[in-house]
CSV table of C-alpha atoms and ligand atoms in Angstrom, one decimal:
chain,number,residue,atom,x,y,z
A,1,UNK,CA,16.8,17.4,-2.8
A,2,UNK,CA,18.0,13.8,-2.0
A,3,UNK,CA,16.2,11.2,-0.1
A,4,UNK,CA,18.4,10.0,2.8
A,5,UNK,CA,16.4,7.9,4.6
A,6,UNK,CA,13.2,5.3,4.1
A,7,UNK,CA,12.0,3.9,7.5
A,8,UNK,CA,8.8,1.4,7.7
A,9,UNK,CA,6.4,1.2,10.9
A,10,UNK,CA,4.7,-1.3,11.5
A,11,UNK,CA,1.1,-0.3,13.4
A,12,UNK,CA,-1.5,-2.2,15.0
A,13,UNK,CA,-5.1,-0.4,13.7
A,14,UNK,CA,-7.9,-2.3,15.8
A,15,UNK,CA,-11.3,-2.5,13.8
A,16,UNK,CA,-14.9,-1.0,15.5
A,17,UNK,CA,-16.7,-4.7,13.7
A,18,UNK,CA,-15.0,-7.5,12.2
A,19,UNK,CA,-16.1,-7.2,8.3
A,20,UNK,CA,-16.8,-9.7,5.9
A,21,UNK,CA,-16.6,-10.0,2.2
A,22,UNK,CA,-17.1,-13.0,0.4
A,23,UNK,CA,-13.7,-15.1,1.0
A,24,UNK,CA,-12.6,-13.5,4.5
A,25,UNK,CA,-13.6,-11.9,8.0
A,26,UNK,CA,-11.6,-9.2,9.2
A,27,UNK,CA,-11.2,-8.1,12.9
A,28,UNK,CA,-7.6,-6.5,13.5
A,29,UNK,CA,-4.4,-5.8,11.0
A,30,UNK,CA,-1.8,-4.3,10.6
A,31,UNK,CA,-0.4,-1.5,8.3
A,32,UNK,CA,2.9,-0.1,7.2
A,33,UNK,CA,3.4,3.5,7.7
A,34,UNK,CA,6.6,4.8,5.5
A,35,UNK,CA,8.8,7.3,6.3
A,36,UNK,CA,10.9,9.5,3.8
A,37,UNK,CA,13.5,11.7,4.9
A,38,UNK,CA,15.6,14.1,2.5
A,39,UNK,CA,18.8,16.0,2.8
A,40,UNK,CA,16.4,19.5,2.9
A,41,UNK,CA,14.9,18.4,6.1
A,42,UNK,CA,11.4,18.4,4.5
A,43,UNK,CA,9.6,14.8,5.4
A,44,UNK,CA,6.6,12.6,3.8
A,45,UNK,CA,4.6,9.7,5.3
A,46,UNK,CA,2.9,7.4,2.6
A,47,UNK,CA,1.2,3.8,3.6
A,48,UNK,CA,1.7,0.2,2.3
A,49,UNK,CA,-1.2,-1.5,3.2
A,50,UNK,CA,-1.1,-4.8,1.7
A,51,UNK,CA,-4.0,-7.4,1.5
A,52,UNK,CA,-2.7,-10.9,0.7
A,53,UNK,CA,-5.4,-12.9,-1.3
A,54,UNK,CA,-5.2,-10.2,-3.4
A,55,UNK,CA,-1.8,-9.1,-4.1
A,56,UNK,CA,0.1,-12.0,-2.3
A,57,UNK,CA,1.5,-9.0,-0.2
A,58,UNK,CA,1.9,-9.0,3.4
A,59,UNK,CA,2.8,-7.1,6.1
A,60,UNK,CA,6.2,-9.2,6.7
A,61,UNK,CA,6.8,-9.3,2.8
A,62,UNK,CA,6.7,-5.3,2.3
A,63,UNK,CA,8.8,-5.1,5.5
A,64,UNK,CA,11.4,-6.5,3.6
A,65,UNK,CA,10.5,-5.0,0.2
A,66,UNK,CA,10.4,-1.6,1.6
A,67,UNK,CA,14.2,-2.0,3.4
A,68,UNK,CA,15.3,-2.9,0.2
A,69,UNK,CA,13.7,0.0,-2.2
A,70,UNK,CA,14.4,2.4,0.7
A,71,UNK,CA,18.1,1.3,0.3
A,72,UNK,CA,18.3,1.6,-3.0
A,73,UNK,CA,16.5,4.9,-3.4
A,74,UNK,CA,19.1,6.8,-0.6
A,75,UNK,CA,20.2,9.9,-3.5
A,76,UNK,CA,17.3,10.0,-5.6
A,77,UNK,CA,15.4,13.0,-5.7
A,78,UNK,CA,11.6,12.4,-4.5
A,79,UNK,CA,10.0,14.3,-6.4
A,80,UNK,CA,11.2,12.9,-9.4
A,81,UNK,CA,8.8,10.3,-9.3
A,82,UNK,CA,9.4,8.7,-12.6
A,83,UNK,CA,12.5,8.3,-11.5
A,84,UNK,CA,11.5,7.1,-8.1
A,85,UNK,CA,9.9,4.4,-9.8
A,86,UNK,CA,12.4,3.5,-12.5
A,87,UNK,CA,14.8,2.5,-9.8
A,88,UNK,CA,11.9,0.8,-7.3
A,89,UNK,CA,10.7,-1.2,-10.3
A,90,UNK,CA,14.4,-1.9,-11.5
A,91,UNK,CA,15.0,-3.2,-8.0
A,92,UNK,CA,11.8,-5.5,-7.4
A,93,UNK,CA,9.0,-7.1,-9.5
A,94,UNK,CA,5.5,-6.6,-8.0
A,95,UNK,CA,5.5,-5.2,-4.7
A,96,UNK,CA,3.3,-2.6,-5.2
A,97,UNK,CA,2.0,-1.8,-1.5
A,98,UNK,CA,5.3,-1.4,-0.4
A,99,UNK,CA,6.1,0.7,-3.8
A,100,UNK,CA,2.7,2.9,-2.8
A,101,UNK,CA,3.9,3.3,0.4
A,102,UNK,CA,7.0,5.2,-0.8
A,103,UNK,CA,5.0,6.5,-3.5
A,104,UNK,CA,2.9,8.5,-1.7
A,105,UNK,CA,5.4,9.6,0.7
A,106,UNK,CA,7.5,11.2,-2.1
A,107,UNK,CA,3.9,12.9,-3.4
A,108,UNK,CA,4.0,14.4,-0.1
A,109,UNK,CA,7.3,15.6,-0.4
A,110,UNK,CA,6.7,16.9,-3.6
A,111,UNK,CA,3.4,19.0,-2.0
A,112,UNK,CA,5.2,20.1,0.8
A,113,UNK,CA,8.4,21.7,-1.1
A,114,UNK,CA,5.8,23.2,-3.6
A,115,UNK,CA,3.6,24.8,-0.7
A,116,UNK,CA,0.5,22.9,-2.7
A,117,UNK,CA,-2.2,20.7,-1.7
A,118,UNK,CA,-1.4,17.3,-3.7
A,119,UNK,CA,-5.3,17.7,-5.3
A,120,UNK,CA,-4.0,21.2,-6.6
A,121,UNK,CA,-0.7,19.8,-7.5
A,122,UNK,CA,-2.3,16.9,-9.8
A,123,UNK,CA,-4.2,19.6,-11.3
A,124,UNK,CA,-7.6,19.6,-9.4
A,125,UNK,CA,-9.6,22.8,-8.3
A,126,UNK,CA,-11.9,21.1,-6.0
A,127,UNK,CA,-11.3,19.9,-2.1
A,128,UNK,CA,-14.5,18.1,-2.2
A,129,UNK,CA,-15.0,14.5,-2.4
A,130,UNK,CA,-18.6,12.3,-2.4
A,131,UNK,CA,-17.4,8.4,-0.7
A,132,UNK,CA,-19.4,5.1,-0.4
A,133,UNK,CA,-19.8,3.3,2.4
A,134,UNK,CA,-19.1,-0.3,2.6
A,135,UNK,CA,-21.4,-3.2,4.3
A,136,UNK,CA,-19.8,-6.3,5.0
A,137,UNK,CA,-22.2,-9.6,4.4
A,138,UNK,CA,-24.4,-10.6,7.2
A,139,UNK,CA,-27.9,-11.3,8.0
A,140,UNK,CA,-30.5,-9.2,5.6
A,141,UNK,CA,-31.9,-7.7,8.6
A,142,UNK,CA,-28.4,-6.6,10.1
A,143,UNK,CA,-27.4,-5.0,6.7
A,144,UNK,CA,-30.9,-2.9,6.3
A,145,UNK,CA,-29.7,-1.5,9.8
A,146,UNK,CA,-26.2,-1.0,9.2
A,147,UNK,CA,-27.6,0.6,5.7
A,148,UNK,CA,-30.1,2.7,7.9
A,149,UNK,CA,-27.1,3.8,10.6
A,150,UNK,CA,-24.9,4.8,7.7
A,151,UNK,CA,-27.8,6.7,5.4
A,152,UNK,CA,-28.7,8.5,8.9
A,153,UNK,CA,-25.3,9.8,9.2
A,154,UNK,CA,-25.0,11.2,5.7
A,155,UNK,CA,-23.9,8.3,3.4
A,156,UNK,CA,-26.1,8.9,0.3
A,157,UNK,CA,-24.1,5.7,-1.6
A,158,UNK,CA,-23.5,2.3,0.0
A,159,UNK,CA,-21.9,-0.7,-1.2
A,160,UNK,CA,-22.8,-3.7,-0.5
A,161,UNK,CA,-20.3,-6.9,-0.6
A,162,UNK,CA,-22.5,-9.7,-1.8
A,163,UNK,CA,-21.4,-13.2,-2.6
A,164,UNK,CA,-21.3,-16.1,0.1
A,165,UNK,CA,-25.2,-17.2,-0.5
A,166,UNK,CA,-27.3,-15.8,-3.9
A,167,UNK,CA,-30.8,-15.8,-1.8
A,168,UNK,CA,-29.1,-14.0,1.3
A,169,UNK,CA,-27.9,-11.6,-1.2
A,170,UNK,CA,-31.3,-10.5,-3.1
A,171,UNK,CA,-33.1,-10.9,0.3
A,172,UNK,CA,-30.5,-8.7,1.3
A,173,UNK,CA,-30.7,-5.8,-1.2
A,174,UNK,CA,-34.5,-6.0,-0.5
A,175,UNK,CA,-34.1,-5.5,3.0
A,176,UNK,CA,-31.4,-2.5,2.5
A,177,UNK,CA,-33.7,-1.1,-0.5
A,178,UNK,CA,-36.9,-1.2,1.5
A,179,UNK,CA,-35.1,0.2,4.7
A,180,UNK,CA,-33.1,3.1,2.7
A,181,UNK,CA,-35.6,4.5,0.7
A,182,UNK,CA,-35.9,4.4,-3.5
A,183,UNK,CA,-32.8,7.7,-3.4
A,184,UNK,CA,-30.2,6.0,-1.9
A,185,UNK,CA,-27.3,4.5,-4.4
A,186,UNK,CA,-27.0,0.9,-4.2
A,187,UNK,CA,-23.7,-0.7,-5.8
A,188,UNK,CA,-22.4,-4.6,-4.7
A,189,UNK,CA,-19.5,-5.9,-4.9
A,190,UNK,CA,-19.3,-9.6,-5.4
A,191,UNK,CA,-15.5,-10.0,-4.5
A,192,UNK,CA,-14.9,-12.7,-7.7
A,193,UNK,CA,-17.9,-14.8,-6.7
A,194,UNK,CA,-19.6,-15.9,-9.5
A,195,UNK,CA,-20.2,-17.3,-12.9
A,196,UNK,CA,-21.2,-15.7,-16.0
A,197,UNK,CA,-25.0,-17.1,-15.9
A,198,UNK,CA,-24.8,-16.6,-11.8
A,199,UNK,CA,-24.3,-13.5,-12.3
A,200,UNK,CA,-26.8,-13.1,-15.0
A,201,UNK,CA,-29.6,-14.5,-12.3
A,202,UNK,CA,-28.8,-12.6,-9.3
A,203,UNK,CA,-28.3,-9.5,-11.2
A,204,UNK,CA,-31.4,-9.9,-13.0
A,205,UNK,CA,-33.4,-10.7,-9.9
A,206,UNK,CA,-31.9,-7.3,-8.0
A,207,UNK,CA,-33.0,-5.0,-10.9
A,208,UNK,CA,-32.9,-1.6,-10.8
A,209,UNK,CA,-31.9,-1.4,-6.7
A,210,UNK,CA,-28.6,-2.2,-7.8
A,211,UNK,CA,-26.5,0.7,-9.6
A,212,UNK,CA,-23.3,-1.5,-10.8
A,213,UNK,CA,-21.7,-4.5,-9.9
A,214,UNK,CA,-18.5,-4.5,-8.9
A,215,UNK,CA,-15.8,-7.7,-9.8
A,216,UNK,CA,-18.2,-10.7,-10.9
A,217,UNK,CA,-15.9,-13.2,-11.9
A,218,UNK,CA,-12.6,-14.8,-10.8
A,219,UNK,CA,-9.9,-12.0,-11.3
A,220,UNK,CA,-8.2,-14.2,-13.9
A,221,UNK,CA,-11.4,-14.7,-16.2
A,222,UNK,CA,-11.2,-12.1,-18.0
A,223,UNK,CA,-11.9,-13.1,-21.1
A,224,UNK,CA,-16.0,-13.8,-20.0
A,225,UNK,CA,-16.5,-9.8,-18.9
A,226,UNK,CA,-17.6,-8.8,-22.1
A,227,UNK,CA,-20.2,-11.7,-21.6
A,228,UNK,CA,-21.4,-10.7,-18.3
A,229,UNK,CA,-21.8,-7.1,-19.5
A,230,UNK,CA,-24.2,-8.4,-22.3
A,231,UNK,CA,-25.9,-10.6,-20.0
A,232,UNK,CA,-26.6,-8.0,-17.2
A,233,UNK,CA,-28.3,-4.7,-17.3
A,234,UNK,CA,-26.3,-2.9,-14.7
A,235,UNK,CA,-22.7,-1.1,-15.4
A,236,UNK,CA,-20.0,-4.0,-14.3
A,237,UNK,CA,-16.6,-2.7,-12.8
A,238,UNK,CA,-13.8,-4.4,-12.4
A,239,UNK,CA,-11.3,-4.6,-9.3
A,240,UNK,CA,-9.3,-7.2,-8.6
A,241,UNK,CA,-8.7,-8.3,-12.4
A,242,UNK,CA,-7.0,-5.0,-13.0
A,243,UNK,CA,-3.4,-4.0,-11.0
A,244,UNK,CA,-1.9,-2.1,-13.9
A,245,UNK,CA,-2.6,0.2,-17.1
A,246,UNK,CA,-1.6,-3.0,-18.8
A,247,UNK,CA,-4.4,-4.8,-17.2
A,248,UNK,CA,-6.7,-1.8,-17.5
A,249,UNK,CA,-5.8,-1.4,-21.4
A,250,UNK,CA,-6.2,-5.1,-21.9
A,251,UNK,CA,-9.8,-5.1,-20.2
A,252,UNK,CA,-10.9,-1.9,-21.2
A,253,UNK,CA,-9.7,-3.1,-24.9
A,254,UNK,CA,-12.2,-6.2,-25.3
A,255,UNK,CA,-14.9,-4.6,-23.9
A,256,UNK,CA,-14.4,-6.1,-20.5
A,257,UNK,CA,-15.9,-3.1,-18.1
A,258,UNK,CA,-17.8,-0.2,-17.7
A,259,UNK,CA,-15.8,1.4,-14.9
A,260,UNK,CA,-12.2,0.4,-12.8
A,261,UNK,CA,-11.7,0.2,-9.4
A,262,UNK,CA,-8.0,2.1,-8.6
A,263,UNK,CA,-6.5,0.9,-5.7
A,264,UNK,CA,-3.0,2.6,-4.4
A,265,UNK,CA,-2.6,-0.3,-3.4
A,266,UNK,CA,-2.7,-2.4,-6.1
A,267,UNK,CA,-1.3,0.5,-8.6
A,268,UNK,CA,1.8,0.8,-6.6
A,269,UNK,CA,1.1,4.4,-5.8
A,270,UNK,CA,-0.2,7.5,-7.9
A,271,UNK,CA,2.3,7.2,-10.4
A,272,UNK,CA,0.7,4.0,-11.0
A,273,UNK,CA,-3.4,5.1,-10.8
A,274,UNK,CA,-2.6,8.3,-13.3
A,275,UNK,CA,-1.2,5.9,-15.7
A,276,UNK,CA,-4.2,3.5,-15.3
A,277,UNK,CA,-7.3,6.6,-15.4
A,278,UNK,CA,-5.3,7.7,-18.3
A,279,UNK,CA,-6.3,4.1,-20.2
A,280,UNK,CA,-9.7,4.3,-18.7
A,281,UNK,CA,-10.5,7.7,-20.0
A,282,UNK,CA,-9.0,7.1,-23.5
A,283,UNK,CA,-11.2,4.6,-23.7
A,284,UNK,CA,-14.4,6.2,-22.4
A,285,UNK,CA,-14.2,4.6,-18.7
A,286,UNK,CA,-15.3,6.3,-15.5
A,287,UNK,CA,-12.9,5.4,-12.7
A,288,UNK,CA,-13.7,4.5,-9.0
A,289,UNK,CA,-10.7,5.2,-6.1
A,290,UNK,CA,-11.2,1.9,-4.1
A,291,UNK,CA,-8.8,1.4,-1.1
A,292,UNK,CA,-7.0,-1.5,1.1
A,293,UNK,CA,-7.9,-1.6,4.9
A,294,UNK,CA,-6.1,1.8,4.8
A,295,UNK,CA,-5.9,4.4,7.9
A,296,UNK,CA,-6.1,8.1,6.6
A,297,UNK,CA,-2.6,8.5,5.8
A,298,UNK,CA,-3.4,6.1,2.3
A,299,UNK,CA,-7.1,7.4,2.0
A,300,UNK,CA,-5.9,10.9,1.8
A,301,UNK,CA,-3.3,10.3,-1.3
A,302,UNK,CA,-6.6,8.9,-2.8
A,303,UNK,CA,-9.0,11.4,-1.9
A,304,UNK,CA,-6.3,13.5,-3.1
A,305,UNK,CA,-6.5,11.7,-6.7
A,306,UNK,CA,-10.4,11.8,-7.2
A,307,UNK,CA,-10.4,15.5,-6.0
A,308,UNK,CA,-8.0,15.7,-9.1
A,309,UNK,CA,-9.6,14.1,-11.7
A,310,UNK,CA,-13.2,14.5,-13.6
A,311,UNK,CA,-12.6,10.9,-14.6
A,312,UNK,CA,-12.6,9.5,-10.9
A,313,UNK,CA,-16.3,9.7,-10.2
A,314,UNK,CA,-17.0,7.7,-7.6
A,315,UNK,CA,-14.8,7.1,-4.6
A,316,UNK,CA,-14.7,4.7,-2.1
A,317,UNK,CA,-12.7,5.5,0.7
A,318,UNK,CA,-14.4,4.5,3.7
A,319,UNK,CA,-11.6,2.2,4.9
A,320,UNK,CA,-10.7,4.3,8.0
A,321,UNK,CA,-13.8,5.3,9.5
A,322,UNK,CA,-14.1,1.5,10.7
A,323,UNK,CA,-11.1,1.5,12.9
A,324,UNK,CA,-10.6,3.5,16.7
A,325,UNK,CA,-8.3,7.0,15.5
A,326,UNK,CA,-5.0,6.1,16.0
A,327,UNK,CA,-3.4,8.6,18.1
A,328,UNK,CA,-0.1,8.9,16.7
A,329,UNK,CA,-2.5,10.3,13.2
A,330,UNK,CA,-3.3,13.8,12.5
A,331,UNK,CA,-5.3,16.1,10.0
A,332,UNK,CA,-5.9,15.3,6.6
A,333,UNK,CA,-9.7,15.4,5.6
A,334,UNK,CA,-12.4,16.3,7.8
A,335,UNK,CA,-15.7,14.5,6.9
A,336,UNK,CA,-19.5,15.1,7.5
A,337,UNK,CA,-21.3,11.8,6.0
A,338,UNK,CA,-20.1,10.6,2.8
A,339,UNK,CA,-19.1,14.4,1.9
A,340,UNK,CA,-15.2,14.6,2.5
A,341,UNK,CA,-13.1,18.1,2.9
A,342,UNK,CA,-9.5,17.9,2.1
A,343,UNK,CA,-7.1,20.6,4.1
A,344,UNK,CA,-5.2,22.9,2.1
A,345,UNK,CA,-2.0,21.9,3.8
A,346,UNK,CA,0.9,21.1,1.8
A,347,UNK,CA,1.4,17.6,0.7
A,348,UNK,CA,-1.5,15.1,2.0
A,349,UNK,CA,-2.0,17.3,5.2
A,350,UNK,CA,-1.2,14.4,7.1
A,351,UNK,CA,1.0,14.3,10.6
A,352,UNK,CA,1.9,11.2,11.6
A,353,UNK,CA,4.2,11.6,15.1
A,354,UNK,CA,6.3,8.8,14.3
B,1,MG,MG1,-13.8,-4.6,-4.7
């Protein structure tokens, strides 16, 4: 089997709420949508979905990156995929939304020309997954309700973005605690926010309503994790400061975290977020599958991965459920709540009519 073609579409996904995180508000993007064809006649769709202030990917630079790994990939076999991404990385430093994108289209391939599922092709013998739910910063009061819409439709974990104003945030978690009930999972996410002691204070003062705190410091400043894990009760996890195994390994090595954040994204496919659980679990380290403003076709390949692995315990793929169903989209996952129930269609199970 040869890949003949790699086309990139661009699509317009319009979001039910702008969102807000602690250094951006959100109301519409764009995604990337990848297309591979092979000589067999047998097709996968994958996403790039890049997010600039964390990558320095766009939509306009993976359009380009794409043309050019698609180009250079015409002959390879796609479900060689250390291959695949030999000759992407060969081509391009970095990149990795566009290299997920093809990524995960060639994991589709692979599913589809076995007849498998990709959780039961990664090894997994479960089509069930348990996601989060993500609230955006706003008023206390408008979080407890958002908290109370989402624990009312079956979320039993939320996750909170915290870090524009410290008292706003503790106010906050009170309000969501008090309006949730003590059985409800409570993790924030402070988006690179803080400073050690900040951290130390605010973490201190939401006690046990928080369950772990997710990316405290500046992605760069690594080197104070293993501070703010002695300086906070609560499990600390680590996002944006870790792309790579190498970042994981290096992290995970000085004590930096207590569980990693794999994003696709970020990872530059599932080639990519095997390599980097692998580091985590060596090393002791639950793994969380994070995602990008993704539509289902990218959630999928991660629901895929935690369905696959004991190590990913704690998934938060919630991306999608925020935007009107695009129509050109179909099958997948079906979901009641945060429960999510893969298909057992070959590949991701995804149809895109593009
Ligand atoms: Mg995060």
């Amino acid at each position: 089997m040869k890949i003949t073609q790699v086309e990139s579409f661009k699509q317009s996904v319009t979001l039910r709420h702008p969102f807000k995180i602690s250094f951006a508000t959100i109301y519409e993007l764009q995604t990337i949508i990848v297309k591979v064809t092979t000589d067999t006649g047998v097709v996968g769709f994958g996403e790039a979905s890049p997010f600039e202030p964390v990558t320095g990917e766009s939509i306009a630079t993976e359009l380009v990156a794409l043309d050019a790994l698609g180009a250079a990939l015409v002959g390879v076999d796609p479900r060689a995929l250390e291959r695949v991404h030999n000759v992407m990385d060969a081509t391009m430093l970095g990149h990795t939304a566009a290299k997920a994108g093809i990524d995960i289209a060639c994991y589709d391939i692979l599913g589809k020309d076995s007849g498998l599922p990709l959780y039961q092709l990664l090894g997994g013998d479960s089509n069930q997954v348990v996601s989060d739910y993500t609230l955006g910063i706003d008023t206390p009061e408008a979080m407890a309700s958002a908290a109370q819409e989402q624990v009312a439709a079956g979320f039993t974990v939320l996750k909170v973005k915290v870090g524009d104003d410290d008292q706003q945030d503790i106010a906050a978690i009170r309000a969501i605690r008090a309006a949730v009930g003590p059985d409800v999972e409570l993790r924030i996410d402070a988006n690179q926010a803080w400073t050690p002691k900040q951290a130390k204070r605010v973490m201190r003062a939401m006690g046990d309503d928080v369950a772990a705190v997710e990316q405290p410091l500046p992605a760069s400043q690594t080197q104070d994790l293993p501070l703010v894990r002695a300086l906070v009760d609560q499990p600390v996890m680590v996002d944006e400061s870790v792309h790579s195994a190498t970042d994981a390994f290096k992290v995970l090595a000085a004590g930096g975290a207590d569980i990693v954040n794999i994003k696709l994204q970020k990872a530059g496919g599932l080639w990519g977020a095997t390599q980097i659980n692998a580091v985590a679990a060596a090393a002791g380290i639950p793994v969380m599958l994070g995602c990008m403003v993704e539509t289902k076709v990218g959630i999928a390949a991660a629901v895929h991965f935690v369905a696959a692995h004991q190590n990913a315990r704690y998934a938060d793929l919630d991306a999608f459920l925020d935007f009107a169903s695009p129509s050109w989209l179909h099958g997948g996952f079906t979901h009641v709540g945060g429960i999510y129930t893969l298909s057992d269609a070959p590949g991701l199970g995804i149809e895109c009519d593009l």
